[in-house]
Amino acid sequence: MRGTGCTVGFVPTMGALHQGHLELVRRALDACDKVVCSIFVNPLQFNSQQDLAKYPRQPGRDRELLQEVGCHVLFSPTDDALFKDFKPAVFNLGGLDQHWEGPSRPGHFQGVANVVERLFHYVRPDRAYFGEKDRQQLTMIRYVATDLHWPEEVIPCPTLRQPDGLALSSRNQRLSEPQRKSATVLYRSLQAASQMAFKNSVQDTRGAALLELAAEPDIVVDHFGIAHPDTLAPLNDWGQLDHAIALVAATVGPVRLIDNITLVR
């Protein structure tokens, strides 16, 4: 592909593909001559070996879905192939691992940065497409790419949701029907914050979201935060900002879920 002067779009995934992943592929197809999708369950970003072992895998179905949507190349390396002669680097994350997911998942973002570097090394895309559902991950990758002058352009793409607001996620497959219903409270809490944002204090806005979460007894909240849109540092007041990010993480049954939205003045 490189020899023909094609622009290459890249969608890195951990498999168990859903319509959110396929929308990333469609966006890449619209903008690039050729599109590569990777499927690799990255052991470096898991804090629990049990969570790694239970991560959903459906390689045959994933291949079919990529063929149907028109993806040109599937890159599905083994651990040994991707990490041959590999020594993990320690990336400057600009403090983006100090809040929210960072304390809850020590080393997670370093693991993500390392695998993205390896994937970029082999694929060498012009553009790489990442979903905004993993907002902190996306912000971190954009920071590292800028800091290290990576040539790849990192393209953010909106979160896709079910009609009831639940963000599409491979982890949703592990939810029972009652748990899946309970999981919709994450989006409801974000909507509660959206209705309060910029008209009330940051503290009252966050409080309204926490009240919504507390009404659902079958979840365990990890965090609900309101953050600066660029640094994702916690906000104490709105200042002159015209938008901010609300982030939530909670465990529903056996599954830890995350979500976020942009709050607009």
PDB file of C-alpha atoms in Angstrom:
ATOM      1  CA  MET A   1       0.000   0.000   0.000  1.00  0.00           C
ATOM      2  CA  ARG A   2       2.804   2.389   0.813  1.00  0.00           C
ATOM      3  CA  GLY A   3       4.376   1.902  -2.613  1.00  0.00           C
ATOM      4  CA  THR A   4       1.234   3.114  -4.348  1.00  0.00           C
ATOM      5  CA  GLY A   5       1.042   6.370  -2.400  1.00  0.00           C
ATOM      6  CA  CYS A   6      -2.205   5.424  -0.670  1.00  0.00           C
ATOM      7  CA  THR A   7      -3.325   7.140   2.513  1.00  0.00           C
ATOM      8  CA  VAL A   8      -3.694   4.530   5.239  1.00  0.00           C
ATOM      9  CA  GLY A   9      -6.292   4.738   7.980  1.00  0.00           C
ATOM     10  CA  PHE A  10      -5.945   2.610  11.094  1.00  0.00           C
ATOM     11  CA  VAL A  11      -8.457   1.439  13.690  1.00  0.00           C
ATOM     12  CA  PRO A  12      -6.796  -0.288  16.667  1.00  0.00           C
ATOM     13  CA  THR A  13      -9.136  -2.551  18.663  1.00  0.00           C
ATOM     14  CA  MET A  14      -9.094  -5.403  21.141  1.00  0.00           C
ATOM     15  CA  GLY A  15     -11.723  -7.294  19.165  1.00  0.00           C
ATOM     16  CA  ALA A  16     -15.230  -8.374  20.175  1.00  0.00           C
ATOM     17  CA  LEU A  17     -16.257  -5.796  17.601  1.00  0.00           C
ATOM     18  CA  HIS A  18     -19.523  -3.868  17.785  1.00  0.00           C
ATOM     19  CA  GLN A  19     -21.087  -1.058  15.764  1.00  0.00           C
ATOM     20  CA  GLY A  20     -18.928   1.514  17.539  1.00  0.00           C
ATOM     21  CA  HIS A  21     -15.791  -0.135  16.167  1.00  0.00           C
ATOM     22  CA  LEU A  22     -17.345  -0.502  12.739  1.00  0.00           C
ATOM     23  CA  GLU A  23     -18.260   3.192  12.704  1.00  0.00           C
ATOM     24  CA  LEU A  24     -14.569   3.981  13.231  1.00  0.00           C
ATOM     25  CA  VAL A  25     -13.774   1.797  10.225  1.00  0.00           C
ATOM     26  CA  ARG A  26     -16.450   3.566   8.158  1.00  0.00           C
ATOM     27  CA  ARG A  27     -15.012   6.965   9.063  1.00  0.00           C
ATOM     28  CA  ALA A  28     -11.570   5.772   8.071  1.00  0.00           C
ATOM     29  CA  LEU A  29     -12.916   4.411   4.778  1.00  0.00           C
ATOM     30  CA  ASP A  30     -14.505   7.765   4.015  1.00  0.00           C
ATOM     31  CA  ALA A  31     -11.211   9.606   4.444  1.00  0.00           C
ATOM     32  CA  CYS A  32      -8.484   7.134   3.459  1.00  0.00           C
ATOM     33  CA  ASP A  33      -7.579   4.993   0.447  1.00  0.00           C
ATOM     34  CA  LYS A  34      -6.928   1.872   2.505  1.00  0.00           C
ATOM     35  CA  VAL A  35      -7.968   0.926   6.030  1.00  0.00           C
ATOM     36  CA  VAL A  36      -6.288  -1.439   8.484  1.00  0.00           C
ATOM     37  CA  CYS A  37      -8.013  -2.704  11.620  1.00  0.00           C
ATOM     38  CA  SER A  38      -5.991  -4.425  14.321  1.00  0.00           C
ATOM     39  CA  ILE A  39      -7.308  -6.923  16.844  1.00  0.00           C
ATOM     40  CA  PHE A  40      -4.994  -7.432  19.774  1.00  0.00           C
ATOM     41  CA  VAL A  41      -5.959  -7.953  23.413  1.00  0.00           C
ATOM     42  CA  ASN A  42      -3.134  -6.038  25.027  1.00  0.00           C
ATOM     43  CA  PRO A  43      -1.866  -7.738  28.208  1.00  0.00           C
ATOM     44  CA  LEU A  44       0.088  -4.625  29.213  1.00  0.00           C
ATOM     45  CA  GLN A  45      -3.049  -2.624  30.000  1.00  0.00           C
ATOM     46  CA  PHE A  46      -4.786  -5.121  32.283  1.00  0.00           C
ATOM     47  CA  ASN A  47      -4.334  -4.881  36.038  1.00  0.00           C
ATOM     48  CA  SER A  48      -6.044  -8.222  36.583  1.00  0.00           C
ATOM     49  CA  GLN A  49      -5.102 -11.479  34.886  1.00  0.00           C
ATOM     50  CA  GLN A  50      -8.652 -12.645  35.540  1.00  0.00           C
ATOM     51  CA  ASP A  51     -10.047  -9.638  33.663  1.00  0.00           C
ATOM     52  CA  LEU A  52      -7.639 -10.349  30.802  1.00  0.00           C
ATOM     53  CA  ALA A  53      -8.724 -13.987  30.630  1.00  0.00           C
ATOM     54  CA  LYS A  54     -12.422 -13.057  30.617  1.00  0.00           C
ATOM     55  CA  TYR A  55     -12.147 -10.310  28.010  1.00  0.00           C
ATOM     56  CA  PRO A  56     -14.588 -11.307  25.218  1.00  0.00           C
ATOM     57  CA  ARG A  57     -13.044 -12.775  22.086  1.00  0.00           C
ATOM     58  CA  GLN A  58     -14.843 -13.630  18.819  1.00  0.00           C
ATOM     59  CA  PRO A  59     -12.172 -13.748  16.084  1.00  0.00           C
ATOM     60  CA  GLY A  60     -14.300 -15.458  13.437  1.00  0.00           C
ATOM     61  CA  ARG A  61     -17.214 -13.060  13.845  1.00  0.00           C
ATOM     62  CA  ASP A  62     -14.853 -10.076  13.940  1.00  0.00           C
ATOM     63  CA  ARG A  63     -13.344 -11.089  10.595  1.00  0.00           C
ATOM     64  CA  GLU A  64     -16.830 -11.380   9.056  1.00  0.00           C
ATOM     65  CA  LEU A  65     -17.860  -7.952  10.344  1.00  0.00           C
ATOM     66  CA  LEU A  66     -14.729  -6.300   8.956  1.00  0.00           C
ATOM     67  CA  GLN A  67     -15.268  -7.929   5.564  1.00  0.00           C
ATOM     68  CA  GLU A  68     -18.884  -6.756   5.505  1.00  0.00           C
ATOM     69  CA  VAL A  69     -17.971  -3.137   6.274  1.00  0.00           C
ATOM     70  CA  GLY A  70     -15.220  -3.107   3.642  1.00  0.00           C
ATOM     71  CA  CYS A  71     -12.036  -3.024   5.756  1.00  0.00           C
ATOM     72  CA  HIS A  72      -9.021  -3.792   3.579  1.00  0.00           C
ATOM     73  CA  VAL A  73      -6.603  -5.365   6.066  1.00  0.00           C
ATOM     74  CA  LEU A  74      -6.952  -7.199   9.382  1.00  0.00           C
ATOM     75  CA  PHE A  75      -3.795  -7.070  11.498  1.00  0.00           C
ATOM     76  CA  SER A  76      -4.052  -9.629  14.303  1.00  0.00           C
ATOM     77  CA  PRO A  77      -0.568 -10.274  15.684  1.00  0.00           C
ATOM     78  CA  THR A  78       0.397 -12.717  18.408  1.00  0.00           C
ATOM     79  CA  ASP A  79       1.957 -11.444  21.620  1.00  0.00           C
ATOM     80  CA  ASP A  80       5.344 -12.812  20.565  1.00  0.00           C
ATOM     81  CA  ALA A  81       5.214 -11.157  17.161  1.00  0.00           C
ATOM     82  CA  LEU A  82       4.106  -7.722  18.350  1.00  0.00           C
ATOM     83  CA  PHE A  83       6.503  -7.636  21.282  1.00  0.00           C
ATOM     84  CA  LYS A  84       9.553  -9.242  19.643  1.00  0.00           C
ATOM     85  CA  ASP A  85      12.724  -7.680  21.112  1.00  0.00           C
ATOM     86  CA  PHE A  86      10.438  -5.327  23.011  1.00  0.00           C
ATOM     87  CA  LYS A  87      11.451  -3.370  26.091  1.00  0.00           C
ATOM     88  CA  PRO A  88       8.602  -1.357  27.613  1.00  0.00           C
ATOM     89  CA  ALA A  89       9.176   2.383  27.507  1.00  0.00           C
ATOM     90  CA  VAL A  90       8.123   4.838  30.191  1.00  0.00           C
ATOM     91  CA  PHE A  91       6.214   7.575  28.396  1.00  0.00           C
ATOM     92  CA  ASN A  92       5.686  11.133  29.560  1.00  0.00           C
ATOM     93  CA  LEU A  93       1.903  11.218  29.928  1.00  0.00           C
ATOM     94  CA  GLY A  94       1.733  14.839  31.009  1.00  0.00           C
ATOM     95  CA  GLY A  95      -0.018  13.933  34.256  1.00  0.00           C
ATOM     96  CA  LEU A  96      -2.976  12.453  32.389  1.00  0.00           C
ATOM     97  CA  ASP A  97      -2.681   9.268  34.446  1.00  0.00           C
ATOM     98  CA  GLN A  98      -2.944  11.099  37.776  1.00  0.00           C
ATOM     99  CA  HIS A  99      -6.748  11.254  37.893  1.00  0.00           C
ATOM    100  CA  TRP A 100      -9.852   9.177  37.159  1.00  0.00           C
ATOM    101  CA  GLU A 101      -8.787   5.884  35.558  1.00  0.00           C
ATOM    102  CA  GLY A 102      -5.128   6.396  36.485  1.00  0.00           C
ATOM    103  CA  PRO A 103      -5.277   5.711  40.252  1.00  0.00           C
ATOM    104  CA  SER A 104      -7.862   2.952  39.733  1.00  0.00           C
ATOM    105  CA  ARG A 105      -5.741   1.147  37.133  1.00  0.00           C
ATOM    106  CA  PRO A 106      -2.037   1.685  37.916  1.00  0.00           C
ATOM    107  CA  GLY A 107       0.144   1.236  34.843  1.00  0.00           C
ATOM    108  CA  HIS A 108      -2.842   0.997  32.512  1.00  0.00           C
ATOM    109  CA  PHE A 109      -2.041   4.076  30.448  1.00  0.00           C
ATOM    110  CA  GLN A 110       1.639   3.198  30.163  1.00  0.00           C
ATOM    111  CA  GLY A 111       0.496  -0.179  28.808  1.00  0.00           C
ATOM    112  CA  VAL A 112      -1.799   1.512  26.298  1.00  0.00           C
ATOM    113  CA  ALA A 113       0.914   3.930  25.145  1.00  0.00           C
ATOM    114  CA  ASN A 114       3.366   1.080  24.651  1.00  0.00           C
ATOM    115  CA  VAL A 115       1.003  -1.030  22.576  1.00  0.00           C
ATOM    116  CA  VAL A 116      -0.101   1.939  20.447  1.00  0.00           C
ATOM    117  CA  GLU A 117       3.565   2.688  19.723  1.00  0.00           C
ATOM    118  CA  ARG A 118       4.098  -0.942  18.660  1.00  0.00           C
ATOM    119  CA  LEU A 119       0.986  -0.969  16.480  1.00  0.00           C
ATOM    120  CA  PHE A 120       1.950   2.329  14.834  1.00  0.00           C
ATOM    121  CA  HIS A 121       5.465   0.938  14.288  1.00  0.00           C
ATOM    122  CA  TYR A 122       4.127  -1.982  12.244  1.00  0.00           C
ATOM    123  CA  VAL A 123       1.158  -0.382  10.481  1.00  0.00           C
ATOM    124  CA  ARG A 124       2.621   3.116   9.853  1.00  0.00           C
ATOM    125  CA  PRO A 125      -0.783   4.720   9.253  1.00  0.00           C
ATOM    126  CA  ASP A 126      -1.404   8.279   8.152  1.00  0.00           C
ATOM    127  CA  ARG A 127      -4.454   8.567  10.411  1.00  0.00           C
ATOM    128  CA  ALA A 128      -5.551   6.562  13.443  1.00  0.00           C
ATOM    129  CA  TYR A 129      -9.150   6.563  14.659  1.00  0.00           C
ATOM    130  CA  PHE A 130     -10.092   6.341  18.350  1.00  0.00           C
ATOM    131  CA  GLY A 131     -13.490   6.523  20.050  1.00  0.00           C
ATOM    132  CA  GLU A 132     -14.312   9.253  22.552  1.00  0.00           C
ATOM    133  CA  LYS A 133     -15.857   6.721  24.944  1.00  0.00           C
ATOM    134  CA  ASP A 134     -12.310   6.122  26.181  1.00  0.00           C
ATOM    135  CA  ARG A 135     -11.797   9.866  26.535  1.00  0.00           C
ATOM    136  CA  GLN A 136      -8.863   9.699  28.936  1.00  0.00           C
ATOM    137  CA  GLN A 137      -7.097   7.158  26.745  1.00  0.00           C
ATOM    138  CA  LEU A 138      -7.718   9.285  23.656  1.00  0.00           C
ATOM    139  CA  THR A 139      -6.431  12.427  25.375  1.00  0.00           C
ATOM    140  CA  MET A 140      -3.321  10.564  26.538  1.00  0.00           C
ATOM    141  CA  ILE A 141      -2.571   9.175  23.064  1.00  0.00           C
ATOM    142  CA  ARG A 142      -2.953  12.623  21.513  1.00  0.00           C
ATOM    143  CA  TYR A 143      -0.623  14.054  24.149  1.00  0.00           C
ATOM    144  CA  VAL A 144       2.064  11.408  23.565  1.00  0.00           C
ATOM    145  CA  ALA A 145       1.743  11.731  19.782  1.00  0.00           C
ATOM    146  CA  THR A 146       2.265  15.490  20.031  1.00  0.00           C
ATOM    147  CA  ASP A 147       5.043  15.240  22.619  1.00  0.00           C
ATOM    148  CA  LEU A 148       7.034  12.733  20.560  1.00  0.00           C
ATOM    149  CA  HIS A 149       6.144  14.208  17.174  1.00  0.00           C
ATOM    150  CA  TRP A 150       4.610  10.979  15.945  1.00  0.00           C
ATOM    151  CA  PRO A 151       3.642  11.437  12.292  1.00  0.00           C
ATOM    152  CA  GLU A 152       0.274   9.733  12.694  1.00  0.00           C
ATOM    153  CA  GLU A 153      -2.767  12.004  12.927  1.00  0.00           C
ATOM    154  CA  VAL A 154      -4.998  10.934  15.821  1.00  0.00           C
ATOM    155  CA  ILE A 155      -8.678  11.311  14.904  1.00  0.00           C
ATOM    156  CA  PRO A 156     -11.324  11.405  17.700  1.00  0.00           C
ATOM    157  CA  CYS A 157     -14.737   9.916  16.919  1.00  0.00           C
ATOM    158  CA  PRO A 158     -18.022  10.330  18.838  1.00  0.00           C
ATOM    159  CA  THR A 159     -19.347   7.646  21.179  1.00  0.00           C
ATOM    160  CA  LEU A 160     -22.103   5.443  19.790  1.00  0.00           C
ATOM    161  CA  ARG A 161     -24.968   4.552  22.129  1.00  0.00           C
ATOM    162  CA  GLN A 162     -27.923   2.243  22.391  1.00  0.00           C
ATOM    163  CA  PRO A 163     -31.359   3.954  22.310  1.00  0.00           C
ATOM    164  CA  ASP A 164     -31.417   3.909  26.140  1.00  0.00           C
ATOM    165  CA  GLY A 165     -28.088   5.765  26.268  1.00  0.00           C
ATOM    166  CA  LEU A 166     -25.756   2.889  27.171  1.00  0.00           C
ATOM    167  CA  ALA A 167     -22.428   3.422  25.429  1.00  0.00           C
ATOM    168  CA  LEU A 168     -21.451   0.591  23.110  1.00  0.00           C
ATOM    169  CA  SER A 169     -18.677  -1.498  24.649  1.00  0.00           C
ATOM    170  CA  SER A 170     -17.313  -5.005  24.155  1.00  0.00           C
ATOM    171  CA  ARG A 171     -17.632  -5.454  27.923  1.00  0.00           C
ATOM    172  CA  ASN A 172     -21.426  -5.108  27.676  1.00  0.00           C
ATOM    173  CA  GLN A 173     -21.491  -8.716  26.448  1.00  0.00           C
ATOM    174  CA  ARG A 174     -20.702  -9.848  29.985  1.00  0.00           C
ATOM    175  CA  LEU A 175     -23.748  -8.146  31.513  1.00  0.00           C
ATOM    176  CA  SER A 176     -26.932 -10.036  32.355  1.00  0.00           C
ATOM    177  CA  GLU A 177     -30.164  -8.390  31.246  1.00  0.00           C
ATOM    178  CA  PRO A 178     -30.857  -6.883  34.722  1.00  0.00           C
ATOM    179  CA  GLN A 179     -27.254  -5.689  34.955  1.00  0.00           C
ATOM    180  CA  ARG A 180     -27.464  -4.137  31.525  1.00  0.00           C
ATOM    181  CA  LYS A 181     -30.577  -2.243  32.601  1.00  0.00           C
ATOM    182  CA  SER A 182     -28.766  -1.016  35.729  1.00  0.00           C
ATOM    183  CA  ALA A 183     -25.812   0.098  33.599  1.00  0.00           C
ATOM    184  CA  THR A 184     -27.906   2.787  31.909  1.00  0.00           C
ATOM    185  CA  VAL A 185     -27.569   4.852  35.090  1.00  0.00           C
ATOM    186  CA  LEU A 186     -24.076   5.876  33.951  1.00  0.00           C
ATOM    187  CA  TYR A 187     -25.542   7.834  31.050  1.00  0.00           C
ATOM    188  CA  ARG A 188     -28.378   9.165  33.199  1.00  0.00           C
ATOM    189  CA  SER A 189     -25.833  10.546  35.652  1.00  0.00           C
ATOM    190  CA  LEU A 190     -23.988  12.274  32.828  1.00  0.00           C
ATOM    191  CA  GLN A 191     -27.259  13.755  31.594  1.00  0.00           C
ATOM    192  CA  ALA A 192     -28.045  14.983  35.104  1.00  0.00           C
ATOM    193  CA  ALA A 193     -24.703  16.780  35.108  1.00  0.00           C
ATOM    194  CA  SER A 194     -25.373  18.215  31.659  1.00  0.00           C
ATOM    195  CA  GLN A 195     -28.622  19.777  32.840  1.00  0.00           C
ATOM    196  CA  MET A 196     -26.856  21.467  35.779  1.00  0.00           C
ATOM    197  CA  ALA A 197     -23.551  22.419  34.163  1.00  0.00           C
ATOM    198  CA  PHE A 198     -22.521  26.092  33.958  1.00  0.00           C
ATOM    199  CA  LYS A 199     -25.852  27.185  35.511  1.00  0.00           C
ATOM    200  CA  ASN A 200     -24.772  25.849  38.899  1.00  0.00           C
ATOM    201  CA  SER A 201     -21.481  25.277  40.672  1.00  0.00           C
ATOM    202  CA  VAL A 202     -19.187  22.398  39.746  1.00  0.00           C
ATOM    203  CA  GLN A 203     -19.855  20.895  43.181  1.00  0.00           C
ATOM    204  CA  ASP A 204     -23.649  21.035  42.779  1.00  0.00           C
ATOM    205  CA  THR A 205     -23.410  19.678  39.245  1.00  0.00           C
ATOM    206  CA  ARG A 206     -21.339  16.728  40.420  1.00  0.00           C
ATOM    207  CA  GLY A 207     -23.702  16.254  43.368  1.00  0.00           C
ATOM    208  CA  ALA A 208     -26.712  15.916  41.066  1.00  0.00           C
ATOM    209  CA  ALA A 209     -24.922  13.196  39.106  1.00  0.00           C
ATOM    210  CA  LEU A 210     -23.953  11.326  42.275  1.00  0.00           C
ATOM    211  CA  LEU A 211     -27.576  11.422  43.457  1.00  0.00           C
ATOM    212  CA  GLU A 212     -28.627   9.810  40.192  1.00  0.00           C
ATOM    213  CA  LEU A 213     -25.997   7.100  40.620  1.00  0.00           C
ATOM    214  CA  ALA A 214     -27.010   6.491  44.238  1.00  0.00           C
ATOM    215  CA  ALA A 215     -30.550   5.694  43.125  1.00  0.00           C
ATOM    216  CA  GLU A 216     -29.275   2.513  41.437  1.00  0.00           C
ATOM    217  CA  PRO A 217     -28.316   0.081  44.239  1.00  0.00           C
ATOM    218  CA  ASP A 218     -26.787  -2.579  41.986  1.00  0.00           C
ATOM    219  CA  ILE A 219     -23.704  -0.623  40.940  1.00  0.00           C
ATOM    220  CA  VAL A 220     -20.506   0.375  42.710  1.00  0.00           C
ATOM    221  CA  VAL A 221     -19.285   3.829  41.714  1.00  0.00           C
ATOM    222  CA  ASP A 222     -15.549   4.259  41.231  1.00  0.00           C
ATOM    223  CA  HIS A 223     -15.620   7.929  40.333  1.00  0.00           C
ATOM    224  CA  PHE A 224     -17.693  10.713  38.866  1.00  0.00           C
ATOM    225  CA  GLY A 225     -15.693  13.773  37.937  1.00  0.00           C
ATOM    226  CA  ILE A 226     -15.809  17.027  36.033  1.00  0.00           C
ATOM    227  CA  ALA A 227     -12.591  17.846  34.251  1.00  0.00           C
ATOM    228  CA  HIS A 228     -10.795  20.426  32.160  1.00  0.00           C
ATOM    229  CA  PRO A 229     -11.358  19.576  28.467  1.00  0.00           C
ATOM    230  CA  ASP A 230      -7.645  19.606  27.598  1.00  0.00           C
ATOM    231  CA  THR A 231      -5.812  18.354  30.663  1.00  0.00           C
ATOM    232  CA  LEU A 232      -8.641  16.334  32.264  1.00  0.00           C
ATOM    233  CA  ALA A 233      -7.560  17.775  35.618  1.00  0.00           C
ATOM    234  CA  PRO A 234     -10.451  18.025  38.118  1.00  0.00           C
ATOM    235  CA  LEU A 235     -12.319  21.340  38.055  1.00  0.00           C
ATOM    236  CA  ASN A 236     -13.281  23.317  41.133  1.00  0.00           C
ATOM    237  CA  ASP A 237     -15.058  26.067  39.181  1.00  0.00           C
ATOM    238  CA  TRP A 238     -16.061  26.725  35.597  1.00  0.00           C
ATOM    239  CA  GLY A 239     -13.878  29.807  35.165  1.00  0.00           C
ATOM    240  CA  GLN A 240     -13.960  31.076  31.589  1.00  0.00           C
ATOM    241  CA  LEU A 241     -14.377  27.634  30.041  1.00  0.00           C
ATOM    242  CA  ASP A 242     -17.117  27.149  27.489  1.00  0.00           C
ATOM    243  CA  HIS A 243     -17.060  23.383  27.838  1.00  0.00           C
ATOM    244  CA  ALA A 244     -15.836  20.665  30.210  1.00  0.00           C
ATOM    245  CA  ILE A 245     -15.798  16.864  30.419  1.00  0.00           C
ATOM    246  CA  ALA A 246     -17.878  14.749  32.792  1.00  0.00           C
ATOM    247  CA  LEU A 247     -16.462  11.265  33.383  1.00  0.00           C
ATOM    248  CA  VAL A 248     -17.911   8.293  35.231  1.00  0.00           C
ATOM    249  CA  ALA A 249     -16.716   4.780  36.077  1.00  0.00           C
ATOM    250  CA  ALA A 250     -18.689   2.116  37.920  1.00  0.00           C
ATOM    251  CA  THR A 251     -18.806  -1.632  38.379  1.00  0.00           C
ATOM    252  CA  VAL A 252     -22.007  -3.339  37.300  1.00  0.00           C
ATOM    253  CA  GLY A 253     -22.094  -6.986  38.329  1.00  0.00           C
ATOM    254  CA  PRO A 254     -18.711  -8.369  37.226  1.00  0.00           C
ATOM    255  CA  VAL A 255     -17.996  -5.605  34.728  1.00  0.00           C
ATOM    256  CA  ARG A 256     -16.329  -2.224  35.132  1.00  0.00           C
ATOM    257  CA  LEU A 257     -17.766   0.350  32.728  1.00  0.00           C
ATOM    258  CA  ILE A 258     -16.728   3.896  31.841  1.00  0.00           C
ATOM    259  CA  ASP A 259     -18.463   6.726  30.021  1.00  0.00           C
ATOM    260  CA  ASN A 260     -18.192  10.472  29.507  1.00  0.00           C
ATOM    261  CA  ILE A 261     -19.815  13.420  27.769  1.00  0.00           C
ATOM    262  CA  THR A 262     -18.893  16.991  26.933  1.00  0.00           C
ATOM    263  CA  LEU A 263     -20.677  19.600  29.048  1.00  0.00           C
ATOM    264  CA  VAL A 264     -21.403  22.805  27.138  1.00  0.00           C
ATOM    265  CA  ARG A 265     -22.003  26.281  28.564  1.00  0.00           C
TER     266      ARG A 265
END
